[in-house]
Amino acid sequence: MRGRVSAPLTWRVARLVERRWETPTAQTLVLEVPGWPGQRPGQHVDVRLTAADGYQAARSYSLAGQADGDRIELTVQKVPDGEVSPYLIGVWAEGDPVEVRGPVGGWFVWRTEESAPVLLIAGGSGVVPLMAMIRARRAAGNRAPFRLIYSVRTPADVFYAEELRRRARDDLGLDVAYVYTREAPEGWRGEPHRIGVADVNTHGWPPDLEPLCYVCGPTGFVETVADVLVGLGHQTRRVKTERFGPTG
């Protein structure tokens, strides 16, 4: 992955080159963005659509990773009645243009030179920027131990399901645990529940190891998890959060 080059943020024309389904309502979109300056895991981009009458709609999407050259990946969850996500998933065709601006963000990032343990806690589509960190770790040959706690409604709602299974097996130092809130897979020990102290205490890092903690998901989820982490003794300055509400 190339390091980000400091430059003014400008709108660039991007074109869709590939798409793949992650869940029945979410797709990973691979975009070709000529002149892309590089990115850090955890950053996001703004995507802007312009209608024939000049009306514009823009939304922010986390970067799931950077492919070869000027290609970036976004994973988009379709939001019913949204202005942007239904178009990106259901209408946008390969070769069609949109505008993107970025990368954006400097707080919720993980730097590949870090060596401290990392705890990633995701709620639903909040796994996207955390997956960018997992991918960047492997690409950089970084040996910092990672743990991901991923809270989802059902097994069918897991983003990157097969890749996470493979990485949990093959990426040394990466552990992945799931919390199911509505329906658990057959043979799962325990009942579906919302994430709580026991989950973070069991699958996370103890605070005396001073891990870097990244929490991403809906606002209520993020607030709950951040309170749990601080209550368990994690340093506030090492708990980084990114939250989102309903968007299009």
XYZ file of N, CA and C in Angstrom:
744
model
N 0.849 -1.191 0.000
C 0.000 0.000 0.000
C 0.879 1.234 0.000
N 0.592 2.178 -0.845
C 1.362 3.415 -0.895
C 0.965 4.328 0.244
N 1.924 5.106 0.720
C 1.596 6.097 1.727
C 0.815 7.234 1.118
N 0.021 7.861 1.925
C -0.769 8.975 1.423
C 0.117 10.164 1.133
N -0.110 10.800 0.020
C 0.601 12.013 -0.350
C -0.274 13.200 0.024
N 0.309 14.149 0.754
C -0.462 15.320 1.157
C -0.820 16.154 -0.063
N -2.091 16.411 -0.227
C -2.552 17.201 -1.365
C -3.940 17.711 -1.043
N -4.341 18.836 -1.645
C -5.693 19.324 -1.410
C -6.719 18.284 -1.852
N -7.801 18.176 -1.092
C -8.851 17.242 -1.449
C -9.652 17.797 -2.616
N -9.695 17.057 -3.673
C -10.430 17.472 -4.850
C -11.332 16.324 -5.293
N -12.391 16.668 -6.008
C -13.265 15.640 -6.569
C -12.594 15.012 -7.780
N -12.566 13.688 -7.802
C -11.979 12.941 -8.909
C -13.053 12.067 -9.536
N -12.951 11.854 -10.817
C -13.892 10.965 -11.504
C -13.423 9.527 -11.327
N -14.299 8.694 -10.780
C -14.008 7.274 -10.576
C -14.975 6.451 -11.415
N -14.517 5.269 -11.822
C -15.370 4.369 -12.593
C -15.387 2.983 -11.950
N -16.545 2.367 -12.002
C -16.711 1.036 -11.440
C -16.055 0.006 -12.353
N -15.209 -0.854 -11.762
C -14.556 -1.896 -12.560
C -14.939 -3.299 -12.102
N -15.478 -3.420 -10.889
C -15.828 -4.757 -10.389
C -16.771 -4.601 -9.208
N -17.652 -5.585 -9.028
C -18.495 -5.628 -7.844
C -18.626 -7.072 -7.387
N -18.818 -7.255 -6.075
C -19.068 -8.590 -5.535
C -19.983 -8.470 -4.326
N -20.879 -9.422 -4.191
C -21.822 -9.418 -3.077
C -21.129 -9.881 -1.799
N -21.398 -9.182 -0.707
C -20.919 -9.588 0.617
C -22.054 -10.210 1.426
N -23.244 -9.604 1.333
C -24.457 -10.110 1.972
C -25.589 -9.869 0.978
N -26.814 -10.320 1.267
C -27.911 -10.050 0.333
C -28.192 -8.562 0.101
N -27.676 -7.688 0.971
C -27.946 -6.256 0.820
C -26.687 -5.397 0.772
N -25.521 -6.000 0.643
C -24.276 -5.227 0.649
C -23.326 -5.739 -0.422
N -22.645 -4.808 -1.072
C -21.683 -5.143 -2.111
C -20.361 -4.428 -1.869
N -19.280 -5.095 -2.254
C -17.989 -4.426 -2.358
C -17.829 -3.933 -3.784
N -17.532 -2.653 -3.928
C -17.371 -1.999 -5.221
C -15.901 -1.631 -5.411
N -15.332 -2.061 -6.515
C -13.946 -1.728 -6.843
C -13.970 -0.585 -7.843
N -13.331 0.525 -7.479
C -13.342 1.738 -8.299
C -11.946 2.028 -8.822
N -11.880 2.444 -10.057
C -10.640 2.950 -10.643
C -10.657 4.466 -10.496
N -9.655 5.009 -9.786
C -9.591 6.451 -9.529
C -8.236 6.968 -10.015
N -8.148 7.455 -11.235
C -6.854 7.947 -11.748
C -6.271 9.022 -10.832
N -4.981 8.866 -10.538
C -4.298 9.834 -9.695
C -4.546 9.657 -8.214
N -5.109 8.512 -7.805
C -5.387 8.301 -6.379
C -4.107 8.436 -5.572
N -4.104 9.249 -4.482
C -2.862 9.543 -3.763
C -2.464 8.515 -2.714
N -3.238 7.460 -2.530
C -2.950 6.494 -1.465
C -3.784 6.795 -0.237
N -3.749 5.894 0.714
C -4.634 6.010 1.878
C -4.036 5.294 3.076
N -4.622 5.590 4.248
C -4.295 4.854 5.472
C -5.521 4.048 5.882
N -5.307 2.859 6.445
C -6.461 2.056 6.870
C -7.256 2.763 7.959
N -8.554 2.896 7.708
C -9.445 3.606 8.617
C -10.015 4.867 8.021
N -9.455 5.335 6.901
C -9.949 6.547 6.272
C -11.198 6.258 5.431
N -11.843 7.331 4.961
C -13.043 7.181 4.151
C -12.993 8.132 2.965
N -13.989 8.013 2.092
C -14.121 8.915 0.953
C -15.545 9.447 0.904
N -15.703 10.590 0.249
C -17.026 11.109 -0.085
C -17.339 10.692 -1.515
N -18.562 10.224 -1.733
C -19.016 9.847 -3.071
C -20.156 10.776 -3.451
N -20.074 11.368 -4.640
C -21.086 12.337 -5.081
C -21.699 11.909 -6.411
N -23.030 11.943 -6.424
C -23.788 11.687 -7.645
C -24.403 12.994 -8.130
N -24.469 13.178 -9.430
C -25.093 14.354 -10.019
C -26.153 13.917 -11.014
N -27.399 14.343 -10.808
C -28.505 13.989 -11.702
C -28.479 14.874 -12.948
N -29.258 14.470 -13.924
C -29.300 15.218 -15.190
C -29.757 16.658 -14.989
N -30.605 16.904 -13.957
C -31.088 18.261 -13.704
C -30.148 19.067 -12.821
N -28.990 18.485 -12.485
C -28.007 19.186 -11.673
C -28.074 18.894 -10.190
N -29.106 18.189 -9.741
C -29.225 17.850 -8.318
C -28.083 16.918 -7.917
N -27.486 17.199 -6.753
C -26.369 16.393 -6.285
C -26.674 15.781 -4.923
N -26.165 14.581 -4.717
C -26.262 13.905 -3.423
C -24.915 13.274 -3.131
N -24.444 13.438 -1.902
C -23.138 12.905 -1.527
C -23.250 12.152 -0.210
N -22.478 11.086 -0.087
C -22.416 10.304 1.144
C -20.963 9.897 1.389
N -20.645 9.617 2.646
C -19.303 9.158 3.015
C -19.312 7.646 3.181
N -18.265 7.000 2.676
C -18.123 5.555 2.800
C -16.696 5.217 3.213
N -16.577 4.309 4.168
C -15.261 3.869 4.604
C -14.562 3.102 3.492
N -13.259 3.260 3.440
C -12.447 2.519 2.483
C -12.177 1.126 3.039
N -12.527 0.113 2.265
C -12.292 -1.262 2.701
C -10.876 -1.706 2.383
N -10.223 -0.995 1.488
C -8.856 -1.348 1.140
C -8.463 -0.693 -0.159
N -7.196 -0.872 -0.505
C -6.675 -0.346 -1.766
C -6.120 -1.504 -2.562
N -6.644 -1.687 -3.760
C -6.155 -2.736 -4.634
C -4.952 -2.211 -5.413
N -4.600 -2.884 -6.491
C -3.422 -2.491 -7.253
C -3.602 -1.116 -7.877
N -2.505 -0.347 -7.938
C -2.510 0.930 -8.637
C -3.513 1.906 -8.075
N -4.379 2.396 -8.931
C -5.332 3.432 -8.555
C -6.709 2.864 -8.229
N -6.788 1.626 -7.820
C -8.074 1.018 -7.501
C -8.317 1.004 -5.995
N -9.512 1.407 -5.607
C -9.910 1.382 -4.204
C -11.162 0.536 -4.072
N -11.440 0.094 -2.834
C -12.612 -0.731 -2.578
C -13.495 -0.080 -1.521
N -14.786 -0.037 -1.801
C -15.791 0.415 -0.854
C -16.778 -0.730 -0.658
N -17.262 -0.930 0.553
C -18.340 -1.888 0.773
C -19.562 -1.101 1.220
N -20.623 -1.195 0.436
C -21.807 -0.352 0.612
C -23.003 -1.199 1.017
N -23.635 -0.802 2.109
C -24.869 -1.431 2.569
C -26.049 -0.664 1.979
N -26.953 -1.375 1.319
C -28.107 -0.717 0.738
C -29.055 -0.244 1.833
N -29.415 1.022 1.771
C -30.346 1.617 2.729
C -31.672 1.869 2.008
N -32.757 1.266 2.469
C -34.045 1.494 1.811
C -34.375 2.992 1.756
N -34.871 3.441 0.617
C -35.248 4.836 0.412
C -34.054 5.786 0.443
N -32.832 5.249 0.381
C -31.655 6.108 0.343
C -31.488 6.750 -1.025
N -30.709 7.812 -1.080
C -30.474 8.519 -2.333
C -29.272 7.968 -3.088
N -28.293 7.422 -2.366
C -27.035 7.045 -3.001
C -26.834 5.529 -3.039
N -26.983 4.856 -1.905
C -26.656 3.427 -1.877
C -27.489 2.578 -2.832
N -28.809 2.811 -3.006
C -29.550 1.996 -3.985
C -29.022 2.167 -5.411
N -28.568 3.373 -5.729
C -27.999 3.600 -7.060
C -26.689 2.831 -7.212
N -25.809 2.932 -6.203
C -24.510 2.278 -6.305
C -24.654 0.768 -6.423
N -25.623 0.204 -5.710
C -25.773 -1.248 -5.702
C -26.624 -1.748 -6.865
N -27.688 -1.028 -7.203
C -28.641 -1.563 -8.162
C -28.618 -0.972 -9.547
N -28.011 0.217 -9.725
C -28.076 0.903 -11.018
C -26.697 1.101 -11.630
N -25.736 1.462 -10.831
C -24.401 1.788 -11.315
C -23.813 0.608 -12.069
N -23.403 0.820 -13.301
C -22.861 -0.238 -14.151
C -21.354 -0.068 -14.319
N -20.682 -1.154 -14.619
C -19.245 -1.099 -14.838
C -18.920 -0.102 -15.942
N -17.974 0.754 -15.670
C -17.582 1.799 -16.604
C -18.255 3.125 -16.362
N -19.365 3.130 -15.600
C -20.060 4.386 -15.319
C -19.252 5.233 -14.332
N -19.317 6.562 -14.473
C -18.553 7.428 -13.575
C -19.356 7.880 -12.358
N -18.640 8.147 -11.271
C -19.126 8.938 -10.139
C -17.946 9.806 -9.711
N -18.205 10.726 -8.785
C -17.122 11.544 -8.251
C -16.779 11.074 -6.840
N -15.496 11.055 -6.547
C -15.051 10.715 -5.193
C -14.054 11.762 -4.720
N -14.040 11.961 -3.407
C -13.104 12.914 -2.800
C -12.495 12.267 -1.568
N -11.168 12.306 -1.491
C -10.518 11.711 -0.344
C -9.064 11.372 -0.651
N -8.442 10.625 0.247
C -9.012 10.045 1.459
C -9.195 11.093 2.556
N -10.167 10.842 3.420
C -10.528 11.772 4.481
C -10.320 11.089 5.836
N -9.832 11.856 6.808
C -9.727 11.355 8.172
C -8.301 11.105 8.612
N -7.990 11.533 9.846
C -6.660 11.301 10.387
C -6.651 10.735 11.784
N -7.822 10.692 12.430
C -7.914 10.211 13.814
C -8.141 8.708 13.873
N -9.126 8.241 13.118
C -9.503 6.828 13.173
C -8.689 6.044 12.150
N -7.377 6.033 12.330
C -6.500 5.315 11.412
C -5.528 4.455 12.204
N -5.101 3.383 11.579
C -4.047 2.533 12.137
C -2.836 2.623 11.226
N -1.684 2.879 11.821
C -0.456 3.030 11.048
C 0.326 1.726 11.059
N 0.779 1.325 9.898
C 1.380 0.007 9.744
C 2.702 -0.146 10.490
N 3.264 0.943 10.989
C 4.489 0.827 11.782
C 4.203 0.558 13.252
N 2.927 0.584 13.656
C 2.562 0.330 15.052
C 2.873 -1.116 15.437
N 3.292 -1.310 16.699
C 3.587 -2.660 17.175
C 2.706 -3.077 18.356
N 1.908 -2.161 18.890
C 1.057 -2.475 20.040
C -0.066 -3.414 19.627
N -0.573 -4.236 20.567
C -1.747 -5.059 20.263
C -2.914 -4.177 19.836
N -3.765 -4.720 18.991
C -4.896 -3.978 18.456
C -6.180 -4.754 18.723
N -7.188 -4.033 19.244
C -8.509 -4.602 19.454
C -9.487 -3.870 18.543
N -10.127 -4.613 17.657
C -11.108 -4.075 16.733
C -12.483 -4.577 17.145
N -13.447 -3.669 17.300
C -14.799 -4.073 17.673
C -15.766 -3.419 16.701
N -16.504 -4.252 15.965
C -17.368 -3.767 14.897
C -18.811 -4.137 15.154
N -19.696 -3.225 14.777
C -21.120 -3.497 14.767
C -21.638 -3.399 13.346
N -22.120 -4.513 12.774
C -22.670 -4.498 11.418
C -21.680 -4.028 10.386
N -22.082 -3.056 9.559
C -21.216 -2.562 8.493
C -20.036 -1.755 9.020
N -19.993 -1.527 10.331
C -18.835 -0.866 10.931
C -17.554 -1.665 10.815
N -17.654 -2.892 10.317
C -16.449 -3.705 10.130
C -15.599 -3.219 8.961
N -16.161 -2.391 8.080
C -15.456 -2.032 6.843
C -14.091 -1.376 7.100
N -13.990 -0.276 7.866
C -12.660 0.302 8.073
C -11.742 -0.594 8.894
N -12.330 -1.454 9.732
C -11.522 -2.379 10.525
C -10.942 -3.481 9.639
N -11.710 -3.872 8.625
C -11.182 -4.845 7.667
C -10.024 -4.248 6.895
N -10.102 -2.949 6.615
C -8.978 -2.286 5.948
C -7.709 -2.406 6.796
N -7.846 -2.312 8.111
C -6.699 -2.448 9.004
C -6.160 -3.872 8.991
N -7.059 -4.858 9.001
C -6.630 -6.258 8.962
C -5.877 -6.547 7.667
N -6.393 -6.065 6.556
C -5.731 -6.278 5.270
C -4.380 -5.579 5.211
N -4.325 -4.351 5.742
C -3.073 -3.585 5.705
C -2.004 -4.248 6.573
N -2.421 -4.817 7.687
C -1.465 -5.520 8.565
C -0.769 -6.637 7.809
N -1.561 -7.444 7.118
C -0.991 -8.568 6.369
C -0.105 -8.069 5.232
N -0.585 -7.066 4.498
C 0.167 -6.562 3.354
C 1.519 -5.986 3.771
N 1.567 -5.370 4.966
C 2.800 -4.745 5.442
C 3.721 -5.729 6.154
N 3.256 -6.952 6.383
C 4.056 -7.912 7.129
C 4.183 -7.552 8.596
N 3.224 -6.761 9.098
C 3.244 -6.341 10.499
C 2.847 -7.517 11.387
N 3.527 -7.676 12.530
C 3.264 -8.798 13.426
C 2.509 -8.388 14.687
N 2.002 -7.165 14.739
C 1.217 -6.749 15.904
C 0.009 -7.676 16.052
N -0.253 -8.198 17.254
C -1.398 -9.090 17.436
C -2.719 -8.332 17.332
N -3.631 -8.876 16.545
C -4.944 -8.273 16.303
C -6.030 -9.189 16.848
N -7.062 -8.573 17.417
C -8.271 -9.294 17.781
C -9.472 -8.505 17.281
N -10.369 -9.210 16.587
C -11.593 -8.605 16.079
C -12.790 -9.234 16.781
N -13.653 -8.392 17.348
C -14.948 -8.821 17.863
C -15.992 -8.208 16.944
N -16.776 -9.058 16.295
C -17.690 -8.610 15.243
C -19.117 -8.952 15.657
N -19.921 -7.923 15.900
C -21.319 -8.095 16.293
C -22.216 -7.928 15.075
N -23.033 -8.960 14.796
C -23.951 -8.930 13.663
C -25.288 -9.526 14.087
N -26.324 -9.243 13.300
C -27.637 -9.787 13.623
C -27.693 -11.293 13.425
N -27.267 -11.753 12.252
C -27.335 -13.174 11.909
C -26.080 -13.552 11.134
N -25.802 -14.840 10.955
C -24.640 -15.241 10.143
C -24.702 -14.718 8.713
N -25.910 -14.554 8.158
C -26.047 -14.063 6.789
C -25.643 -12.603 6.649
N -25.511 -11.885 7.770
C -25.178 -10.468 7.739
C -23.677 -10.197 7.867
N -22.871 -11.241 7.914
C -21.423 -11.063 8.087
C -20.791 -10.590 6.785
N -20.152 -9.437 6.813
C -19.359 -8.970 5.677
C -18.058 -9.780 5.629
N -17.556 -10.041 4.432
C -16.253 -10.693 4.230
C -16.172 -12.054 4.930
N -17.272 -12.784 4.952
C -17.341 -14.010 5.754
C -16.238 -15.002 5.399
N -16.095 -15.305 4.117
C -15.094 -16.294 3.728
C -13.684 -15.770 3.948
N -13.456 -14.502 3.653
C -12.118 -13.939 3.862
C -11.748 -13.937 5.334
N -12.695 -13.613 6.193
C -12.400 -13.629 7.626
C -12.088 -15.037 8.115
N -12.809 -16.041 7.596
C -12.492 -17.422 7.979
C -11.068 -17.781 7.564
N -10.717 -17.380 6.353
C -9.377 -17.696 5.861
C -8.303 -16.965 6.643
N -8.545 -15.689 6.913
C -7.532 -14.914 7.620
C -7.384 -15.379 9.075
N -8.484 -15.736 9.715
C -8.398 -16.240 11.085
C -7.571 -17.523 11.145
N -7.576 -18.269 10.042
C -6.785 -19.494 9.965
C -5.334 -19.243 9.573
N -5.115 -18.317 8.624
C -3.796 -18.173 8.012
C -2.989 -16.974 8.488
N -3.643 -15.889 8.933
C -2.913 -14.695 9.371
C -2.479 -14.881 10.823
N -1.219 -15.205 11.026
C -0.728 -15.442 12.387
C -0.897 -14.195 13.231
N -1.451 -14.361 14.425
C -1.657 -13.232 15.317
C -2.997 -12.564 15.180
N -3.881 -13.083 14.316
C -5.222 -12.525 14.159
C -6.248 -13.496 14.732
N -7.063 -13.013 15.664
C -8.167 -13.799 16.222
C -9.476 -13.098 15.898
N -10.504 -13.866 15.570
C -11.812 -13.323 15.210
C -12.881 -13.990 16.059
N -13.722 -13.176 16.709
C -14.841 -13.688 17.506
C -16.108 -12.967 17.073
N -17.242 -13.666 17.168
C -18.517 -13.106 16.730
C -19.493 -13.013 17.899
N -20.342 -11.988 17.829
C -21.483 -11.847 18.723
C -22.714 -11.726 17.831
N -23.680 -12.630 18.008
C -24.900 -12.609 17.196
C -26.051 -12.061 18.041
N -26.763 -11.101 17.484
C -27.798 -10.436 18.279
C -29.197 -10.980 18.046
N -29.436 -11.653 16.902
C -30.789 -12.148 16.618
C -30.834 -13.647 16.349
N -29.877 -14.135 15.605
C -29.871 -15.557 15.244
C -28.431 -16.040 15.162
N -28.115 -17.086 15.902
C -26.768 -17.652 15.896
C -26.721 -18.875 14.989
N -25.551 -19.234 14.480
C -25.459 -20.422 13.633
C -25.679 -21.698 14.444
N -26.037 -22.748 13.749
C -26.264 -24.028 14.410
C -24.998 -24.482 15.124
N -25.176 -24.948 16.340
C -24.042 -25.398 17.123
C -23.351 -24.304 17.911
N -23.814 -23.060 17.764
C -23.205 -21.949 18.489
C -23.497 -22.069 19.975
N -22.501 -21.862 20.796
C -22.682 -21.943 22.241
C -23.207 -20.619 22.764
N -24.320 -20.672 23.472
C -24.912 -19.461 24.008
C -26.093 -19.002 23.180
N -26.744 -17.957 23.656
C -27.923 -17.408 23.004
C -27.583 -16.072 22.349
N -28.339 -15.695 21.311
C -28.129 -14.367 20.716
C -28.289 -13.272 21.765
N -27.431 -12.264 21.705
C -27.476 -11.186 22.691
C -26.700 -9.983 22.163
N -26.946 -8.855 22.777
C -26.181 -7.657 22.439
C -24.820 -7.714 23.130
N -23.834 -7.117 22.495
C -22.486 -7.144 23.041
C -22.446 -6.520 24.432
N -21.650 -7.109 25.306
C -21.574 -6.615 26.672
C -20.195 -6.825 27.275
N -20.100 -6.597 28.548
C -18.820 -6.673 29.252
C -18.177 -8.042 29.088
N -18.970 -9.105 29.232
C -18.416 -10.455 29.164
C -17.759 -10.719 27.805
N -18.376 -10.241 26.718
C -17.816 -10.459 25.388
C -16.477 -9.744 25.227
N -16.435 -8.496 25.636
C -15.200 -7.718 25.499
C -14.125 -8.263 26.420
N -14.504 -8.669 27.611
C -13.545 -9.201 28.577
C -12.981 -10.535 28.109
N -13.824 -11.352 27.490
C -13.398 -12.686 27.053
C -12.571 -12.645 25.780
N -12.983 -11.857 24.811
C -12.353 -11.890 23.493
C -11.399 -10.730 23.228
N -11.375 -9.730 24.103
C -10.504 -8.587 23.889
C -9.157 -8.753 24.575
N -8.389 -7.669 24.615
C -7.099 -7.656 25.302
C -7.279 -7.076 26.693
N -6.530 -7.553 27.678
C -6.578 -6.918 28.995
C -5.980 -5.521 28.924
N -6.494 -4.595 29.718
C -6.032 -3.205 29.616
C -4.559 -3.009 29.963
N -3.977 -3.907 30.759
C -2.573 -3.701 31.130
C -1.620 -3.900 29.955
N -2.100 -4.476 28.842
C -1.286 -4.583 27.637
C -1.320 -3.312 26.800
N -2.157 -2.352 27.205
C -2.298 -1.065 26.532
C -2.537 -1.220 25.026
N -3.568 -1.967 24.650
C -3.853 -2.121 23.222
C -4.423 -0.840 22.630
N -4.304 -0.705 21.319
C -5.034 0.311 20.581
C -6.407 -0.266 20.271
N -7.457 0.459 20.622
C -8.822 -0.030 20.448
C -9.545 0.816 19.396
N -10.143 0.153 18.431
C -10.915 0.823 17.388
C -12.324 0.254 17.406
N -13.314 1.147 17.542
C -14.714 0.731 17.641
C -15.492 1.464 16.552
N -16.240 0.710 15.738
C -17.002 1.331 14.662
C -18.348 0.647 14.515
N -19.398 1.445 14.339
C -20.740 0.913 14.165
C -21.775 1.989 14.416
N -23.031 1.588 14.593
C -24.079 2.555 14.913
C -23.777 3.294 16.213
N -24.322 4.479 16.351
C -24.001 5.337 17.495
C -24.206 4.643 18.834
N -25.365 4.016 19.034
C -25.639 3.361 20.303
C -24.658 2.244 20.603
N -24.303 1.466 19.585
C -23.337 0.388 19.734
C -21.984 0.937 20.166
N -21.527 1.966 19.469
C -20.212 2.536 19.757
C -20.161 3.103 21.177
N -21.197 3.797 21.589
C -21.210 4.365 22.939
C -21.170 3.278 23.996
N -21.932 2.203 23.777
C -21.935 1.092 24.727
C -20.558 0.458 24.839
N -19.944 0.154 23.703
C -18.645 -0.516 23.716
C -17.561 0.381 24.310
N -17.583 1.662 23.958
C -16.585 2.581 24.517
C -16.703 2.652 26.031
N -17.930 2.690 26.560
C -18.138 2.700 28.009
C -17.620 1.408 28.641
N -17.850 0.275 27.968
C -17.362 -1.006 28.480
C -15.841 -1.007 28.549
N -15.202 -0.551 27.485
C -13.743 -0.540 27.453
C -13.164 0.328 28.570
N -13.702 1.520 28.732
C -13.208 2.412 29.785
C -13.501 1.815 31.156
N -14.675 1.212 31.303
C -15.015 0.579 32.571
C -14.101 -0.577 32.925
N -13.576 -1.260 31.911
C -12.645 -2.368 32.151
C -11.229 -1.880 32.430
N -10.987 -0.587 32.264
C -9.682 -0.029 32.587
C -8.842 0.402 31.401
N -9.392 0.375 30.199
C -8.624 0.819 29.042
C -8.496 2.344 29.051
N -7.342 2.829 28.626
C -7.092 4.266 28.605
C -7.959 4.942 27.539
N -8.626 6.008 27.944
C -9.509 6.719 27.025
C -8.786 7.152 25.765
N -7.555 7.595 25.889
C -6.815 8.099 24.728
C -6.463 6.998 23.737
N -6.587 5.734 24.152
C -6.276 4.626 23.256
C -7.535 3.946 22.712
N -8.679 4.560 22.987
C -9.950 4.055 22.462
C -10.420 5.030 21.385
N -10.375 4.609 20.137
C -10.771 5.458 19.017
C -12.097 4.954 18.468
N -13.006 5.870 18.228
C -14.347 5.482 17.802
C -14.759 6.190 16.511
N -15.573 5.486 15.744
C -16.210 6.086 14.579
C -17.631 5.552 14.539
N -18.584 6.454 14.440
C -19.981 6.048 14.507
C -20.742 6.580 13.309
N -21.868 5.944 13.047
C -22.706 6.399 11.943
C -24.150 6.184 12.267
N -25.001 7.010 11.661
C -26.426 6.839 11.755
C -26.959 6.407 10.413
N -28.278 6.372 10.234
C -28.843 5.996 8.942
C -28.398 6.970 7.861
N -27.929 6.425 6.747
C -27.519 7.259 5.620
C -28.016 6.613 4.343
N -27.910 7.339 3.263
C -28.310 6.819 1.958
C -27.173 6.252 1.193
